[in-house]
Amino acid sequence: MAEADGATAAPRPDPDPDDATWIEPPVCPECGALVRVYPTNYDRWVSLGMVELPAKDVPEAFRWRLTRLPGRSLIPTDVVAVRFRGIDPLPSEPVVPAHRMMCIPEWGAP
């Protein structure tokens, strides 16, 4: 299931609590673009695009949404990526596309 969904990204490293440096978003090794890496609801990680797009512009196989995990705190503690399944979103509803939809590998210099 994870391979079909494209949820094959490596997990984010845990930040060192004593390190105060800025954490940059990861970069795709294929195309060099910035990606957002999120855990899925089935314990895998997926690389997502940096911007949301209307559902009509994203093929069904690449549609994800970000959902906050329920908790007792009013402050969101974590976010997971969930595939749209079952009920299709409205055409104008924003979805987060999987990065592999937009990934265009860089070509070597001539």
N, CA and C of each residue as an Amber inpcrd file, in Angstrom:
protein
   330
   0.8280000  -1.1890000   0.0000000   0.0000000   0.0000000   0.0000000
   0.8730000   1.2540000   0.0000000   1.9100000   1.2460000   0.8250000
   2.7800000   2.4200000   0.9060000   3.4710000   2.6830000  -0.4150000
   3.9230000   1.6420000  -1.0840000   4.6130000   1.8250000  -2.3540000
   3.6570000   2.3510000  -3.4220000   2.4230000   1.8670000  -3.4280000
   1.4270000   2.3450000  -4.3920000   1.0760000   3.8070000  -4.1430000
   1.0590000   4.2170000  -2.8800000   0.7500000   5.6000000  -2.5160000
   1.9380000   6.5300000  -2.6670000   3.1310000   5.9760000  -2.8430000
   4.3250000   6.8130000  -2.9270000   4.8590000   7.2050000  -1.5570000
   4.4330000   6.4990000  -0.5220000   4.8670000   6.8050000   0.8430000
   6.1410000   6.0340000   1.1580000   7.2180000   6.4070000   0.4890000
   8.4930000   5.7090000   0.6560000   9.6070000   6.6360000   1.1240000
   9.2590000   7.8150000   1.6000000  10.2690000   8.7770000   2.0480000
  10.8860000   8.3350000   3.3720000  12.0990000   8.7880000   3.6130000
  12.7640000   8.5090000   4.8830000  12.1880000   9.4260000   5.9610000
  12.0630000   8.9290000   7.1940000  11.5480000   9.7900000   8.2680000
  12.4730000  10.9730000   8.5270000  11.8730000  12.0400000   9.0390000
  12.6760000  13.2000000   9.4260000  13.5140000  12.8370000  10.6420000
  14.7420000  13.3460000  10.7140000  15.5410000  13.0720000  11.9140000
  15.0010000  13.8700000  13.0940000  15.1330000  13.2970000  14.2800000
  14.7140000  14.0180000  15.4820000  15.7070000  15.1460000  15.7490000
  15.2050000  16.3680000  15.9370000  16.1330000  17.4740000  16.2000000
  16.7370000  17.3710000  17.5900000  17.9730000  17.8190000  17.6930000
  18.6620000  17.8550000  18.9760000  18.0750000  19.0020000  19.7930000
  17.5970000  18.7540000  21.0150000  16.9830000  19.8360000  21.7960000
  17.9560000  20.9590000  22.1470000  19.2490000  20.6870000  22.1160000
  20.2330000  21.7180000  22.4370000  20.6880000  22.5050000  21.2130000
  20.2530000  22.0830000  20.0230000  20.6580000  22.7380000  18.7860000
  19.6340000  23.8100000  18.4310000  20.0780000  25.0460000  18.3080000
  19.1720000  26.1680000  18.0340000  19.2100000  26.6200000  16.5840000
  19.8380000  25.8490000  15.7030000  19.9060000  26.2450000  14.3040000
  18.5870000  25.9540000  13.6030000  18.3500000  26.7130000  12.5230000
  17.1170000  26.5720000  11.7520000  17.1250000  25.2350000  11.0040000
  15.9920000  24.5520000  10.9850000  15.8700000  23.2860000  10.2680000
  15.2840000  23.5750000   8.8960000  16.0670000  23.3380000   7.8590000
  15.6250000  23.5750000   6.4970000  14.7770000  22.4000000   6.0140000
  13.8220000  22.6700000   5.1030000  13.0580000  21.5510000   4.5420000
  13.9730000  20.6520000   3.7180000  13.6510000  19.3600000   3.6530000
  14.4800000  18.4600000   2.8520000  14.3880000  18.7920000   1.3660000
  15.3560000  18.3100000   0.6210000  15.4320000  18.5330000  -0.8220000
  15.2940000  17.1850000  -1.5210000  14.5340000  17.1500000  -2.5990000
  14.3570000  15.9270000  -3.3860000  15.6840000  15.5660000  -4.0530000
  16.1610000  14.3300000  -3.9090000  17.4250000  13.9480000  -4.5420000
  17.3220000  13.8550000  -6.0680000  16.1040000  13.7160000  -6.5940000
  15.9150000  13.5880000  -8.0440000  15.9240000  14.9400000  -8.7550000
  15.1450000  15.9110000  -8.2100000  14.9760000  17.1800000  -8.9300000
  15.5370000  18.3880000  -8.1840000  15.8930000  18.2330000  -6.9240000
  16.4650000  19.3370000  -6.1710000  15.4510000  20.3040000  -5.5920000
  14.1520000  20.0160000  -5.7230000  13.1070000  20.8960000  -5.1850000
  12.9010000  20.6390000  -3.6970000  12.4250000  21.6690000  -2.9890000
  12.0880000  21.5020000  -1.5780000  10.8290000  20.6500000  -1.4620000
  10.7830000  19.7970000  -0.4450000   9.6290000  18.9410000  -0.2030000
   9.2550000  19.0200000   1.2780000   8.0160000  18.6640000   1.5590000
   7.5670000  18.5180000   2.9420000   7.4080000  17.0250000   3.1960000
   8.0340000  16.5280000   4.2440000   7.9580000  15.1090000   4.5820000
   7.0820000  14.9690000   5.8240000   6.0040000  14.1810000   5.6870000
   5.0660000  13.9730000   6.7840000   4.8460000  12.4900000   7.0170000
   4.5790000  12.1100000   8.2650000   4.1880000  10.7200000   8.5160000
   2.7750000  10.4930000   7.9850000   2.4990000   9.2600000   7.5650000
   1.1540000   8.9190000   7.1150000   0.3860000   8.3030000   8.2790000
  -0.8730000   8.0250000   8.0430000  -1.6800000   7.4010000   9.0880000
  -1.4140000   5.9020000   9.1980000  -0.4760000   5.3540000   8.4080000
  -0.1240000   3.9370000   8.5220000   1.3870000   3.7460000   8.7080000
   2.0070000   4.6440000   9.4520000   3.3980000   4.5190000   9.9000000
   4.4340000   4.5050000   8.7840000   4.1860000   5.2230000   7.7080000
   5.1610000   5.4430000   6.6570000   5.3230000   6.9440000   6.5020000
   6.2520000   7.3760000   5.6680000   6.5000000   8.7950000   5.4480000
   6.3330000   9.1020000   3.9690000   5.7940000  10.2840000   3.6560000
   5.5480000  10.6650000   2.2720000   6.1030000  12.0630000   2.0220000
   6.6680000  12.2450000   0.8250000   7.1480000  13.5660000   0.3980000
   6.0010000  14.2660000  -0.3210000   5.6520000  15.4460000   0.1570000
   4.5610000  16.2070000  -0.4230000   5.0770000  17.5040000  -1.0320000
   4.2870000  18.0580000  -1.9380000   4.6200000  19.3430000  -2.5380000
   4.5440000  20.4580000  -1.5020000   5.1460000  21.5810000  -1.8240000
   5.1960000  22.7030000  -0.8860000   3.9230000  23.5520000  -0.9040000
   3.0950000  23.4310000  -1.9380000   1.8870000  24.2530000  -2.0510000
   0.6630000  23.3620000  -2.2260000  -0.4720000  23.8720000  -1.7760000
  -1.7370000  23.1860000  -2.0020000  -2.2760000  23.5970000  -3.3610000
  -2.9740000  22.6910000  -4.0230000  -3.5810000  22.9480000  -5.3180000
  -5.0540000  22.5480000  -5.2660000  -5.8900000  23.0990000  -6.1450000
  -7.2800000  22.6550000  -6.1970000  -7.3400000  21.1860000  -6.6210000
  -8.2890000  20.4500000  -6.0860000  -8.4010000  19.0160000  -6.3730000
  -8.5490000  18.7440000  -7.8610000  -9.1660000  19.6520000  -8.5960000
  -9.3530000  19.4260000 -10.0400000  -8.0310000  19.3960000 -10.8050000
  -6.9610000  19.9800000 -10.2390000  -5.6630000  20.0290000 -10.8970000
  -4.7230000  18.8950000 -10.4840000  -5.1750000  18.0460000  -9.5480000
  -4.3250000  16.9710000  -9.0310000  -4.9970000  15.6300000  -9.3240000
  -4.3300000  14.7280000 -10.0450000  -4.9210000  13.4120000 -10.2900000
  -5.2250000  12.6980000  -8.9760000  -6.2330000  11.8650000  -8.9970000
  -6.7170000  11.1960000  -7.7890000  -5.6250000  10.4440000  -7.0410000
  -4.7080000   9.8290000  -7.7400000  -3.6620000   9.0300000  -7.1010000
  -2.6630000   9.8580000  -6.3060000  -2.6480000  11.1760000  -6.4900000
  -1.6480000  12.0240000  -5.8410000  -2.2430000  12.9610000  -4.7950000
  -3.4960000  12.8310000  -4.4560000  -4.1620000  13.7420000  -3.5220000
  -3.9540000  13.3120000  -2.0730000  -3.4570000  14.2550000  -1.2780000
  -3.2690000  14.0500000   0.1600000  -3.8760000  15.2290000   0.9010000
  -4.1830000  15.0270000   2.1540000  -4.5830000  16.1250000   3.0430000
  -3.8050000  15.9690000   4.3410000  -3.5820000  17.0870000   5.0020000
  -2.8740000  17.0850000   6.2830000  -3.9080000  17.1850000   7.3860000
  -3.8170000  16.2970000   8.3730000  -4.7860000  16.2230000   9.4600000
  -4.0570000  16.2800000  10.7920000  -4.5860000  17.0550000  11.6910000
  -4.0040000  17.1250000  13.0440000  -4.4530000  15.9140000  13.8460000
  -3.5240000  15.3590000  14.5970000  -3.8720000  14.2590000  15.4890000
  -4.6920000  14.7950000  16.6590000  -5.7240000  14.0620000  17.0620000
  -6.5110000  14.5420000  18.1980000  -5.6890000  14.4730000  19.4830000
  -5.8580000  15.4600000  20.2950000  -5.1420000  15.5050000  21.5720000
  -5.9160000  16.3360000  22.5740000  -5.4510000  16.3570000  23.7620000
  -6.1230000  17.1140000  24.8080000  -5.7560000  18.5840000  24.7950000
  -4.6580000  18.9110000  24.1600000  -4.1810000  20.2810000  24.1360000
  -4.8450000  21.0610000  23.0060000  -4.9940000  22.3660000  23.1880000
  -5.5180000  23.2230000  22.1310000  -4.4490000  23.5160000  21.0770000
  -3.1920000  23.2650000  21.4340000  -2.0800000  23.4680000  20.5130000
  -1.8790000  22.1780000  19.7230000  -1.9010000  22.2480000  18.3780000
  -1.7100000  21.0110000  17.6100000  -0.3390000  20.4180000  17.8680000
  -0.3160000  19.1480000  18.2120000   0.9450000  18.5190000  18.5660000
   1.6170000  17.8470000  17.3880000   0.8430000  17.3260000  16.4410000
   1.4540000  16.6750000  15.2970000   0.4580000  16.6160000  14.1510000
   0.9770000  16.4720000  12.9670000   0.1660000  16.4420000  11.7570000
   0.5500000  15.1830000  10.9910000  -0.4490000  14.4940000  10.4220000
  -0.1930000  13.3320000   9.5890000  -0.8030000  13.5600000   8.2110000
  -0.2360000  12.8950000   7.2060000  -0.7530000  12.9550000   5.8420000
  -1.7110000  11.7860000   5.6400000  -2.8750000  12.0890000   5.0500000
  -3.9100000  11.0820000   4.8150000  -4.3080000  11.1580000   3.3500000
  -4.3940000  10.0110000   2.6790000  -4.8320000   9.9760000   1.2850000
  -6.3310000  10.2050000   1.2150000  -6.7730000  10.9170000   0.1860000
  -8.1980000  11.0680000  -0.0770000  -8.6920000   9.7390000  -0.6380000
  -9.6360000   9.1220000   0.0290000 -10.2100000   7.8550000  -0.4350000
 -11.7060000   7.8800000  -0.1500000 -12.4390000   7.1660000  -0.9390000
 -13.8790000   7.0540000  -0.6960000 -14.6600000   8.2160000  -1.2670000
 -14.6620000   9.3280000  -0.5590000 -15.4080000  10.5070000  -0.9910000
 -14.4430000  11.4610000  -1.6870000 -14.7360000  11.7740000  -2.9420000
 -13.8820000  12.6950000  -3.6880000 -14.0660000  14.1250000  -3.1840000
 -12.9890000  14.8960000  -3.1330000 -13.1150000  16.3010000  -2.7270000
 -13.8090000  17.1070000  -3.8220000 -14.3470000  18.2450000  -3.4490000
 -14.9140000  19.1520000  -4.4370000 -13.7990000  19.6350000  -5.3600000
 -14.1040000  19.9800000  -6.6010000 -13.0440000  20.4010000  -7.5340000
 -12.2180000  21.5850000  -7.0430000 -12.8270000  22.4780000  -6.2700000
 -12.0880000  23.6520000  -5.7950000 -11.4460000  23.4390000  -4.4280000
 -11.6800000  22.2960000  -3.7970000 -11.1260000  22.0360000  -2.4660000
  -9.6050000  21.8760000  -2.5530000  -8.8560000  22.5510000  -1.6620000
  -7.3980000  22.4320000  -1.7270000  -6.9260000  21.0580000  -1.2430000
  -5.9830000  20.4910000  -1.9640000  -5.3440000  19.2340000  -1.5900000
  -3.8370000  19.4400000  -1.6710000  -3.1020000  18.5970000  -0.9870000
  -1.6410000  18.6500000  -1.0420000  -1.1920000  17.5580000  -2.0040000
  -0.5630000  17.9210000  -3.1100000  -0.1340000  16.8970000  -4.0590000
   1.1240000  16.1750000  -3.5820000   1.2030000  14.9030000  -3.9230000
   2.4310000  14.1530000  -3.6620000   3.5420000  14.7570000  -4.5140000
   4.7330000  14.8340000  -3.9700000   5.8400000  15.4340000  -4.7070000
   6.1390000  14.6720000  -5.9930000   5.9360000  13.3610000  -5.9940000
   6.2740000  12.5830000  -7.1900000   5.4410000  12.9920000  -8.3930000
   4.3000000  13.6580000  -8.1820000   3.5090000  14.1670000  -9.3020000
   4.2450000  15.3080000 -10.0100000   4.9780000  16.0980000  -9.2420000
   5.6220000  17.2910000  -9.7810000   7.1250000  17.1170000 -10.0000000
   7.6650000  15.9580000  -9.6640000   9.1090000  15.7350000  -9.7140000
   9.5800000  15.5550000 -11.1540000  10.4510000  16.4480000 -11.5760000
  11.0760000  16.3630000 -12.8930000  12.5820000  16.2680000 -12.6460000
  13.1620000  15.0800000 -12.8840000  14.5920000  14.9220000 -12.6020000
  15.4450000  15.9200000 -13.3680000  16.4970000  16.3840000 -12.7030000
  17.4460000  17.2970000 -13.3480000  18.2610000  16.5160000 -14.3620000
  18.5480000  17.1410000 -15.4660000  19.3930000  16.5160000 -16.4810000
  20.8160000  16.9890000 -16.2770000  21.7630000  16.1260000 -16.5520000
  23.1720000  16.4680000 -16.4070000  23.5940000  17.5280000 -17.4210000
  24.6270000  18.2530000 -17.0930000  25.1460000  19.2840000 -17.9980000
  25.7430000  18.6100000 -19.2370000  25.6010000  19.2370000 -20.4100000
  26.1530000  18.6020000 -21.6290000  27.6470000  18.5430000 -21.6330000
